[in-house]
Coordinates of C-alpha atoms and ligand atoms in Angstrom, one line a residue:
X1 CA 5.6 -23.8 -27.5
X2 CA 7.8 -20.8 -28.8
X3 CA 11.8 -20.9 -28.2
X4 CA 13.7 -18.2 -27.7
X5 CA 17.4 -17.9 -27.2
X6 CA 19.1 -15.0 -26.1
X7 CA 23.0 -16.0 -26.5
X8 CA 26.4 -14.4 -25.2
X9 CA 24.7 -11.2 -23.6
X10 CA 26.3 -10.3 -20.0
X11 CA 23.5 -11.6 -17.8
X12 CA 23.2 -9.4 -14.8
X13 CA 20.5 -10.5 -12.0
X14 CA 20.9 -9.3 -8.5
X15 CA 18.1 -11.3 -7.3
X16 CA 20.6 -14.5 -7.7
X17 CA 24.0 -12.1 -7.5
X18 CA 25.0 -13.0 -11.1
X19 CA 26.7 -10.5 -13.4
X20 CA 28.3 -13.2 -15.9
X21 CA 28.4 -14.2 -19.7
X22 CA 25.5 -16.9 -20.6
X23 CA 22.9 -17.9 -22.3
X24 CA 18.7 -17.5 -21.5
X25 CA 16.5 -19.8 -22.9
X26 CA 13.1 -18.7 -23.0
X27 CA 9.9 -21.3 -23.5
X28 CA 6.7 -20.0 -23.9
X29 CA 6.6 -16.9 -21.1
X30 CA 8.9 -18.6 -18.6
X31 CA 12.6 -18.6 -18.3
X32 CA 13.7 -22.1 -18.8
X33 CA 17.1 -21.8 -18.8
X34 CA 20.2 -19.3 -17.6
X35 CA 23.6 -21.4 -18.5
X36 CA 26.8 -20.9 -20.2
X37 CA 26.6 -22.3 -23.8
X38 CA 23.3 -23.7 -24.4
X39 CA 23.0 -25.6 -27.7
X40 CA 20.7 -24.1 -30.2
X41 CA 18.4 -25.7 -32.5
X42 CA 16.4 -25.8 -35.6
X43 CA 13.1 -25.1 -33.5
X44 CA 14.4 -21.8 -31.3
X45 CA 14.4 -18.7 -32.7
X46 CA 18.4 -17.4 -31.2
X47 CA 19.8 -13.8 -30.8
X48 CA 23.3 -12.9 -30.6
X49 CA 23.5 -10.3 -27.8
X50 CA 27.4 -10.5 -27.9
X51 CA 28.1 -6.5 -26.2
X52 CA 24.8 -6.6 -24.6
X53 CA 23.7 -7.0 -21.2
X54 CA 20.5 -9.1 -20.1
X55 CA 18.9 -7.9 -17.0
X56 CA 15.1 -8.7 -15.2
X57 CA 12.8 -6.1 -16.8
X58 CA 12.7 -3.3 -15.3
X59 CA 9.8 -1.8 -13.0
X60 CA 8.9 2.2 -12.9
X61 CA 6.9 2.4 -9.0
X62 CA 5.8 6.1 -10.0
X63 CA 4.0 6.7 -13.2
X64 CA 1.4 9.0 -14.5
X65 CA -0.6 7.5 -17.0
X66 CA -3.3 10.3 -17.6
X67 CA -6.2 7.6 -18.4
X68 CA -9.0 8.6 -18.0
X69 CA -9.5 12.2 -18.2
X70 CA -6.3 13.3 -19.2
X71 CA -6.1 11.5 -22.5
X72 CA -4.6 14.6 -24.6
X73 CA -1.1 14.4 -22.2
X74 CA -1.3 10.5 -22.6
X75 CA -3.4 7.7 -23.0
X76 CA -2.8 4.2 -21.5
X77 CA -1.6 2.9 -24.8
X78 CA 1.3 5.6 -25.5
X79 CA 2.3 5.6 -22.0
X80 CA 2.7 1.6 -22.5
X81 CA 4.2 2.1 -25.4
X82 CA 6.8 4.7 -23.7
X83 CA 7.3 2.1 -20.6
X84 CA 8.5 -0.1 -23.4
X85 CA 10.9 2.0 -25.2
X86 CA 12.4 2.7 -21.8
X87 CA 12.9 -1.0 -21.1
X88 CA 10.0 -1.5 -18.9
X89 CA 8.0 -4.5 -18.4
X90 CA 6.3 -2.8 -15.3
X91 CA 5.2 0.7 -14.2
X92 CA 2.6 1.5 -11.1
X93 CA 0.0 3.4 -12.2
X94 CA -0.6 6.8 -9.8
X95 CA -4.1 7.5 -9.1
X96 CA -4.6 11.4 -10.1
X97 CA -6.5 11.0 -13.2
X98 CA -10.2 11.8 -14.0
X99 CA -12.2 10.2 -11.9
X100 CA -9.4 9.6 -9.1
X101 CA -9.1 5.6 -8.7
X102 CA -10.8 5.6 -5.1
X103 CA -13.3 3.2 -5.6
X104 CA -13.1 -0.1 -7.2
X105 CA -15.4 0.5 -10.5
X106 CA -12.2 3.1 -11.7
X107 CA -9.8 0.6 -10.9
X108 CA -11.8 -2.1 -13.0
X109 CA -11.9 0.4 -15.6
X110 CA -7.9 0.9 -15.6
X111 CA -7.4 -2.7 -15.5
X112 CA -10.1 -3.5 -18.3
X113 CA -8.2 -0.9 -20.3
X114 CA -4.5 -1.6 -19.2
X115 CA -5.3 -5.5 -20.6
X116 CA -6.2 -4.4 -24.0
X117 CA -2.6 -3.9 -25.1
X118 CA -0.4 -6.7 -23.2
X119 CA 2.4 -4.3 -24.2
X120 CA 3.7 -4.1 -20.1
X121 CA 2.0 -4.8 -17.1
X122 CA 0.4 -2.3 -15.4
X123 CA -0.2 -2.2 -11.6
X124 CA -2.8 0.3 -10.9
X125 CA -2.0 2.3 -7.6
X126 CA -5.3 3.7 -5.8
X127 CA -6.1 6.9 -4.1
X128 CA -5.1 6.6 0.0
X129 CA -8.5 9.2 0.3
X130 CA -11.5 10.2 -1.5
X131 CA -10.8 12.3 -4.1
X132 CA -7.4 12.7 -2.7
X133 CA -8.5 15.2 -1.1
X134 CA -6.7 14.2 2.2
X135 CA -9.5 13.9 4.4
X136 CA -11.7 10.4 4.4
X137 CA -10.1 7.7 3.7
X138 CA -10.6 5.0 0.8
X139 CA -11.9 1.6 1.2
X140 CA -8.4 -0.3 1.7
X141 CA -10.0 -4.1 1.6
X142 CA -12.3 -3.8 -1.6
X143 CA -9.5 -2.0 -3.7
X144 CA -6.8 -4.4 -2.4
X145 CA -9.1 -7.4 -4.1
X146 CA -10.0 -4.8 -7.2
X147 CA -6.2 -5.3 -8.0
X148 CA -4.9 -1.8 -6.3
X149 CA -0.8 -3.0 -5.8
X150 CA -0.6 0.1 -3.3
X151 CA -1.9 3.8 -1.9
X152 CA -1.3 6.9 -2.6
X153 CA -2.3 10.8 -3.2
X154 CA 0.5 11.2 -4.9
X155 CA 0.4 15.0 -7.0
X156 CA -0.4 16.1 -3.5
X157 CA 1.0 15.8 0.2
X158 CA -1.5 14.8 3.0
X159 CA -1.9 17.3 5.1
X160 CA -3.7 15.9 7.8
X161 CA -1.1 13.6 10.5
X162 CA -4.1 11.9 11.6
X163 CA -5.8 10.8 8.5
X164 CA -1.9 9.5 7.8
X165 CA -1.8 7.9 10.8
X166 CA -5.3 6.3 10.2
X167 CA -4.2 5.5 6.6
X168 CA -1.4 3.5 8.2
X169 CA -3.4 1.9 10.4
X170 CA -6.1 0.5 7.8
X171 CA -3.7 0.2 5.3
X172 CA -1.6 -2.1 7.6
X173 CA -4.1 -4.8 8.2
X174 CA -4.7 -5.7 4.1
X175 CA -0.7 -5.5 4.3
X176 CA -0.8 -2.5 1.8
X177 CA 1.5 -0.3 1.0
X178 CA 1.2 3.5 1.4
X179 CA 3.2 5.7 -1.0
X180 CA 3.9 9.3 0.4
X181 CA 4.5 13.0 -1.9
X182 CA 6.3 14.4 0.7
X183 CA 5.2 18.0 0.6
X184 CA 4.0 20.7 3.6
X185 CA 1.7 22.6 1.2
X186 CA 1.4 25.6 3.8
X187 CA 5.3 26.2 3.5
X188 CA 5.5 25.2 0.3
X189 CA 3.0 28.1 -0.4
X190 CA 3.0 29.4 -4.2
X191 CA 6.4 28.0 -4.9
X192 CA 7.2 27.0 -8.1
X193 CA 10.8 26.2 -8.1
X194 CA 13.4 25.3 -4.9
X195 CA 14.0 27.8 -2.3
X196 CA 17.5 29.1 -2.7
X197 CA 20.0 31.3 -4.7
X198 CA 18.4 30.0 -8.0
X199 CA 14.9 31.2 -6.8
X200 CA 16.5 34.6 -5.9
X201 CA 18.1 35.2 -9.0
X202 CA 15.6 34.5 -11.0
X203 CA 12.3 36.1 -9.1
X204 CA 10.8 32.8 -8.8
X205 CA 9.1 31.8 -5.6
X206 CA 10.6 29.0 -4.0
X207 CA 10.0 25.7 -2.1
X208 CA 11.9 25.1 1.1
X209 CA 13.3 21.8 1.2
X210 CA 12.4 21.6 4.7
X211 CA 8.7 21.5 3.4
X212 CA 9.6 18.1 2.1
X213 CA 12.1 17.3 5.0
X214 CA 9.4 17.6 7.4
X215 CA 6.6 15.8 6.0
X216 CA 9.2 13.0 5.0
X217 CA 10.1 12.9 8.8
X218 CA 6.3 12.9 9.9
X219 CA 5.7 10.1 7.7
X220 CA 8.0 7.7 9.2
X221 CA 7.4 8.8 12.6
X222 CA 4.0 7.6 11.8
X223 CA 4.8 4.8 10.0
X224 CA 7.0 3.8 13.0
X225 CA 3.7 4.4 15.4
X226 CA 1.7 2.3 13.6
X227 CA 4.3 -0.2 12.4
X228 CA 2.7 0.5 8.7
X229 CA 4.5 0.2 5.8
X230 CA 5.8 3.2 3.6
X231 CA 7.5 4.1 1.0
X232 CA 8.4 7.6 0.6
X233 CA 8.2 9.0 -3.2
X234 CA 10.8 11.3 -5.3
X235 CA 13.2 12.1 -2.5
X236 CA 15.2 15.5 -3.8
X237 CA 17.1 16.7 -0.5
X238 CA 20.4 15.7 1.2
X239 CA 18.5 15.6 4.7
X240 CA 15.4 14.2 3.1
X241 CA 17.9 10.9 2.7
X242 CA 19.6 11.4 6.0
X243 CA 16.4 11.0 7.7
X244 CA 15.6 7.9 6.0
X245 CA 18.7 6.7 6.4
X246 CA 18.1 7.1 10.3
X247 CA 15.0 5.4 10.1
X248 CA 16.4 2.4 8.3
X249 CA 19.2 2.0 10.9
X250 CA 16.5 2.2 13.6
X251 CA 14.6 -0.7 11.8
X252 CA 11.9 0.9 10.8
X253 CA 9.8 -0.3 7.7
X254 CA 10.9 2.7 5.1
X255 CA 11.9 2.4 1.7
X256 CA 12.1 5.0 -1.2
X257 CA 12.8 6.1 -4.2
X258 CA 14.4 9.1 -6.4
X259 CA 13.8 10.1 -9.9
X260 CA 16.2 10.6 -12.5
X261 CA 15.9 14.4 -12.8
X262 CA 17.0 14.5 -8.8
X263 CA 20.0 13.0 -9.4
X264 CA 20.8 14.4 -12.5
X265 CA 20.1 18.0 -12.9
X266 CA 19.6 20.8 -10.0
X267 CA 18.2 24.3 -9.8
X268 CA 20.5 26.2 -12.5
X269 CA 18.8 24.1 -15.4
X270 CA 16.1 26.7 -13.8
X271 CA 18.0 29.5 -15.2
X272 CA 16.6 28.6 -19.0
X273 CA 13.2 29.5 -17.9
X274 CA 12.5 25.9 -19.8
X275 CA 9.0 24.9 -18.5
X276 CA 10.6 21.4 -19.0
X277 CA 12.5 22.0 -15.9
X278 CA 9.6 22.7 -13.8
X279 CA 9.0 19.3 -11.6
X280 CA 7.1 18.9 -8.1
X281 CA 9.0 18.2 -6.2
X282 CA 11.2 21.0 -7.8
X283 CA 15.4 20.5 -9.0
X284 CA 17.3 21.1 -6.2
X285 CA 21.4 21.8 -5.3
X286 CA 24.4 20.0 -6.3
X287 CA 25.0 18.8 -2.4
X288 CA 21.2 17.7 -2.6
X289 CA 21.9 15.4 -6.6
X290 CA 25.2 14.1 -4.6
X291 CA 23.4 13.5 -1.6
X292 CA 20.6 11.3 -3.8
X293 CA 23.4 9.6 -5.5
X294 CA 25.1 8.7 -2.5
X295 CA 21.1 7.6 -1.0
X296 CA 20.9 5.1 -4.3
X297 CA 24.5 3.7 -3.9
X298 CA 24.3 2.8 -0.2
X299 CA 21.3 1.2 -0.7
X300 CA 19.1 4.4 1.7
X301 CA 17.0 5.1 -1.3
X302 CA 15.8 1.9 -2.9
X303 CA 15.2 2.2 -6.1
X304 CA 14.6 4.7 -9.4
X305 CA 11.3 5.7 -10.3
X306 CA 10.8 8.0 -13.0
X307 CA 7.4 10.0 -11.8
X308 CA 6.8 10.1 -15.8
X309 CA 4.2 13.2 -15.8
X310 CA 3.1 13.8 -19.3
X311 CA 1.8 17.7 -20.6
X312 CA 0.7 18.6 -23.6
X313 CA 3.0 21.3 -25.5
X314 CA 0.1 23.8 -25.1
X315 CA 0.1 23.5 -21.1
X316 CA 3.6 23.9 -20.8
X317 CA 4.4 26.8 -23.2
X318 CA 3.3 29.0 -20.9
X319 CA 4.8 31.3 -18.2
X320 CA 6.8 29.3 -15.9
X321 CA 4.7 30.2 -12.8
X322 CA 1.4 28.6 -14.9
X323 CA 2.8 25.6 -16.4
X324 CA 1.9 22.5 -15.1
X325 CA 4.8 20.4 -12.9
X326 CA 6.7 17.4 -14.1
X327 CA 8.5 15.2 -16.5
X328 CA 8.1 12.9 -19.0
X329 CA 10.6 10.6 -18.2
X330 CA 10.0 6.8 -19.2
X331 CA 12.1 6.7 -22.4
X332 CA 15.5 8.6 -20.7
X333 CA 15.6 6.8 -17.8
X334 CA 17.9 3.9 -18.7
X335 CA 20.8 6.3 -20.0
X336 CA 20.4 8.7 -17.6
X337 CA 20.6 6.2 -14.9
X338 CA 24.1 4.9 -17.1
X339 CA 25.7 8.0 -17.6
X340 CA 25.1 9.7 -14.2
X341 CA 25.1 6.5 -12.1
X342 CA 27.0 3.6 -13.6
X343 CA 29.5 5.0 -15.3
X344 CA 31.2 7.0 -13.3
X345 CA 31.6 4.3 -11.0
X346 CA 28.8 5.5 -8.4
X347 CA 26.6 2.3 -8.5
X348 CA 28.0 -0.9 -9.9
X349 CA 26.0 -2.8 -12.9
X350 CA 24.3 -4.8 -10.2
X351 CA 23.6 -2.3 -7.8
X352 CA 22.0 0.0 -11.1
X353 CA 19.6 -3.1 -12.0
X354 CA 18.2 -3.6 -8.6
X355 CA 17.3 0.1 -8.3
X356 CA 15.7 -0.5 -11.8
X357 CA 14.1 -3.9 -11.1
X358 CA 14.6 -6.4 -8.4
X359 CA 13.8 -3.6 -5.5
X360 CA 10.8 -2.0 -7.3
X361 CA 9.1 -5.6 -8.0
X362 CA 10.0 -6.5 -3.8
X363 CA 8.7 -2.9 -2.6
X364 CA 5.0 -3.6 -4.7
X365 CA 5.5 -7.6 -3.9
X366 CA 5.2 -8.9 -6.8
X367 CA 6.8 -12.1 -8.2
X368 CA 9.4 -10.4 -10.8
X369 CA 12.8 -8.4 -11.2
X370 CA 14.3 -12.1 -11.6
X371 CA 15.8 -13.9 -14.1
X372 CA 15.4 -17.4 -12.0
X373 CA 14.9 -20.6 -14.1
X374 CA 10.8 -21.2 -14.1
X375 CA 9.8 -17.7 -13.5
X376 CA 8.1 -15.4 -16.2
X377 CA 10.1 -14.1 -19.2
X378 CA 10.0 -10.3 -18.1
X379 CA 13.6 -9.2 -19.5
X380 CA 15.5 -5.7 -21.2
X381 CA 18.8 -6.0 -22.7
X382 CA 21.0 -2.9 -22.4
X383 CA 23.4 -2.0 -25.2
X384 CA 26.4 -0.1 -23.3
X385 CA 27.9 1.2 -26.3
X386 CA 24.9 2.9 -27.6
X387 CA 25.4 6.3 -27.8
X388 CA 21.9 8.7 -29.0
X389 CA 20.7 12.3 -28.5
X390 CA 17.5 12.9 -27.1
X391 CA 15.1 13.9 -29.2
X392 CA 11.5 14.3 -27.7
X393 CA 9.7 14.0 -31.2
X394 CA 11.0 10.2 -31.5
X395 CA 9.2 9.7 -28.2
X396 CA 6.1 7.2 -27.9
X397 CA 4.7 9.3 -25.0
X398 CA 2.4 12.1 -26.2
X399 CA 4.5 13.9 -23.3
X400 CA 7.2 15.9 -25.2
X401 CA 8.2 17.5 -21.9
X402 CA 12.0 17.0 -21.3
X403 CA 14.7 18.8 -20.2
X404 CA 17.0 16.8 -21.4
X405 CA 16.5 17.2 -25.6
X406 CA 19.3 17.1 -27.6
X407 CA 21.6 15.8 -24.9
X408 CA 23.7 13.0 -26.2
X409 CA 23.6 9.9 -24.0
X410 CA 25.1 6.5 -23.2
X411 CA 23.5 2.9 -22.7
X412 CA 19.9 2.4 -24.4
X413 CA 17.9 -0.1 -24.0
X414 CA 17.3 -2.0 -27.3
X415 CA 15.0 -4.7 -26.5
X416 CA 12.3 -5.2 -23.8
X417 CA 11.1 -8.8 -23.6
X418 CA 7.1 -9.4 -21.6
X419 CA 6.0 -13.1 -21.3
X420 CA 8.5 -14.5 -23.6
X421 CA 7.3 -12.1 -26.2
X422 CA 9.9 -9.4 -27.9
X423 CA 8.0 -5.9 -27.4
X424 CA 10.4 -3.5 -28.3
X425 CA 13.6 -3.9 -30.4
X426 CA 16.3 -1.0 -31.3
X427 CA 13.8 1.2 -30.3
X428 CA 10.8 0.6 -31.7
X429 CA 7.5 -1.4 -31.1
X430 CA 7.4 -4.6 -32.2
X431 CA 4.0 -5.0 -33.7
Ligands
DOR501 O1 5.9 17.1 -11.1 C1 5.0 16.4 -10.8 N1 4.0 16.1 -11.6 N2 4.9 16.0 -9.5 C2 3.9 15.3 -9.1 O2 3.9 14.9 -7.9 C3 2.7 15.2 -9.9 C4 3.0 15.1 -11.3 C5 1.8 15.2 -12.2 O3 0.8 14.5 -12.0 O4 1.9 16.0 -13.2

């Protein structure tokens, strides 16, 4: 059985509340070992991450793989090469490809092709309704046993309460978890950036916040109605968070998450006419990016989630009105979450891993985002010192689409670790 050492890294792991110096040994796929000073020997293979931190893999809830149908924005294997770079060992998979996973021959087709690689796991997420098209609902039981870790229509809201409320419902009894884009389509109208100043300026037509507001409300209302769980996707607005907030005091079952971009950037990157910028839902205000970090530090808003969204260069250099929405996000996550998050003292080191790994893998209920002795080898060390630009043609994803090129960032992570096995290191796929 293969040995692997991992020495003098800065172990973080909130599922055990450890943020100390020590050792990992890893046997086979399974952590064997987290002490101070284990002994190495002739038959481990041992790393020196003195500097470096050690934390559970990470886990992205909200990806957009493109497979099948979209393959020229990205295919399953770039994208799993991308979750890699960007220290993941996990991403859920959303539903809005080509065919829509509603049924369970596409989801045995996702999983067939997600296998292929072993590069990081891949939890297929299915479509709440047919077609997503927001009006009949899925067959909850059959998809639950095809592998579907959760629902949702994700790309688009659901306009109908009652087929929510009958989602909930259904989804409740195979205890599955509904995913919600927050959206009111019919106030959200032709939008195409937020509703404010920004929009204004620039002769853009905007979306209110209140279309997400109210459809974030609705949802929990629901969710409180039918005691159903739900997890509410890329929250952007300052009373978006204050509602869930609420609900959480109140006891009922919410949680959610927020996207780098949210709490990073707000509707004056706009201003650049950068397609890049153009994200659904859309860059808000600076009260709403304080309002998200505040969400993520206090625990409100569970974890990050990247809602990677792949275009090809074609689609997006286009008039900002036609270009497709959204990000590609998997390989800037890590440093934006350090820069923006950690650094300046918002979340501590702990808090930042669980929103990256411990509360993902408990929100889809799977058996990660640990570094427990016995459990699988799913691991990404951080370097804190390493400083990079972004630069969008080093990127594994086909998806070139990021605001953030050429902006010099802090804390990278430099090797992701999946059943014992090193898949990424400084960067780069480990073949
Ligand atoms: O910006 C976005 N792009 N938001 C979504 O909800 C969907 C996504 C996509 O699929 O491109």
């Amino acid at each position: 059985m293969s040995m692997l050492l991992l020495k003098n890294g800065l172990v973080v792991d909130p599922s055990q509340g450890i943020s100390e110096k020590m050792d990992i040994l890893i046997q086979g796929d399974k952590i064997a070992k987290v002490a101070k000073n284990i002994e190495a020997s002739q038959e481990m293979k041992t790393i020196d991450l003195t500097g470096k931190v050690i934390t559970p893999g990470f886990i992205d809830l909200h990806v957009h793989i493109r497979e099948p149908g979209f393959e020229h924005k990205e295919t399953i294997l770039t994208g799993s090469m991308a979750a890699v770079r960007g220290g993941f060992t996990g991403i859920a998979c959303m539903p809005n490809t080509n065919p829509i996973i509603d049924n369970e021959g596409n989801l045995e087709l996702i999983k067939a092709r997600a296998n292929r690689y072993n590069l990081t796991n891949i939890y297929p997420i299915a479509a709440v309704t047919k077609g997503q098209k927001g009006q009949e609902i899925t067959e909850y039981g059959i998809l639950k046993e095809a592998g579907a870790i959760a629902l949702s229509d994700d790309g688009l809201n659901i306009e109908s309460a009652q087929v929510m409320r009958k989602a909930l419902d259904y989804a409740k009894i195979f205890d599955l978890l509904i995913i919600s884009h927050c959206e009111d389509q019919s106030l959200a109208g032709s939008g195409v950036m937020h509703e404010g100043f920004m929009s204004t300026k620039l002769g853009l037509a905007g979306i209110p916040a209140l279309a997400e507001e109210m459809i974030i409300d609705r949802d929990i209302r629901l969710a409180e109605l039918t005691k159903g769980k739900i997890h509410i996707a890329h929250v952007s607005t300052r009373e978006g968070v204050e509602i869930i907030r609420r609900a959480k005091a109140k006891g009922i079952k919410v949680t959610a998450e927020a996207a780098p971009h949210h709490f990073v950037l707000t509707h004056e990157a706009v201003a650049s006419y950068d397609t890049n910028t153009k994200v659904y839902p859309p860059l808000r205000e600076k009260e709403d990016v304080a309002a998200i970090i505040k969400g993520l530090a206090d625990g409100t808003l569970d974890a990050i989630a990247t809602d990677h969204a792949p275009h090809a260069r074609e689609e997006k250099e286009v008039e900002y009105e036609l270009a497709p929405p959204g990000i590609s996000g998997l390989e800037t996550a890590l440093p934006l979450a350090w820069q923006y998050l950690y650094l300046p003292g918002h979340l501590s080191l702990l808090e930042l891993v669980a929103c990256l790994s411990t509360k993902p893998a408990q929100i889809l209920g799977i058996d990660r985002g640990t570094l427990q002795e016995g459990k699988v080898a799913d691991i990404t060390v951080i370097d804190p010192q390493k400083t990079e630009k972004v630069d969008p043609q080093s990127f594994y994803s086909m998806g070139r689409n990021t605001p953030f090129k050429g902006w010099e960032l802090q804390g990278w992570p430099v090797m992701t670790i999946k059943d014992g096995q090193i898949k990424m290191e400084n960067g780069r796929i480990v073949e």
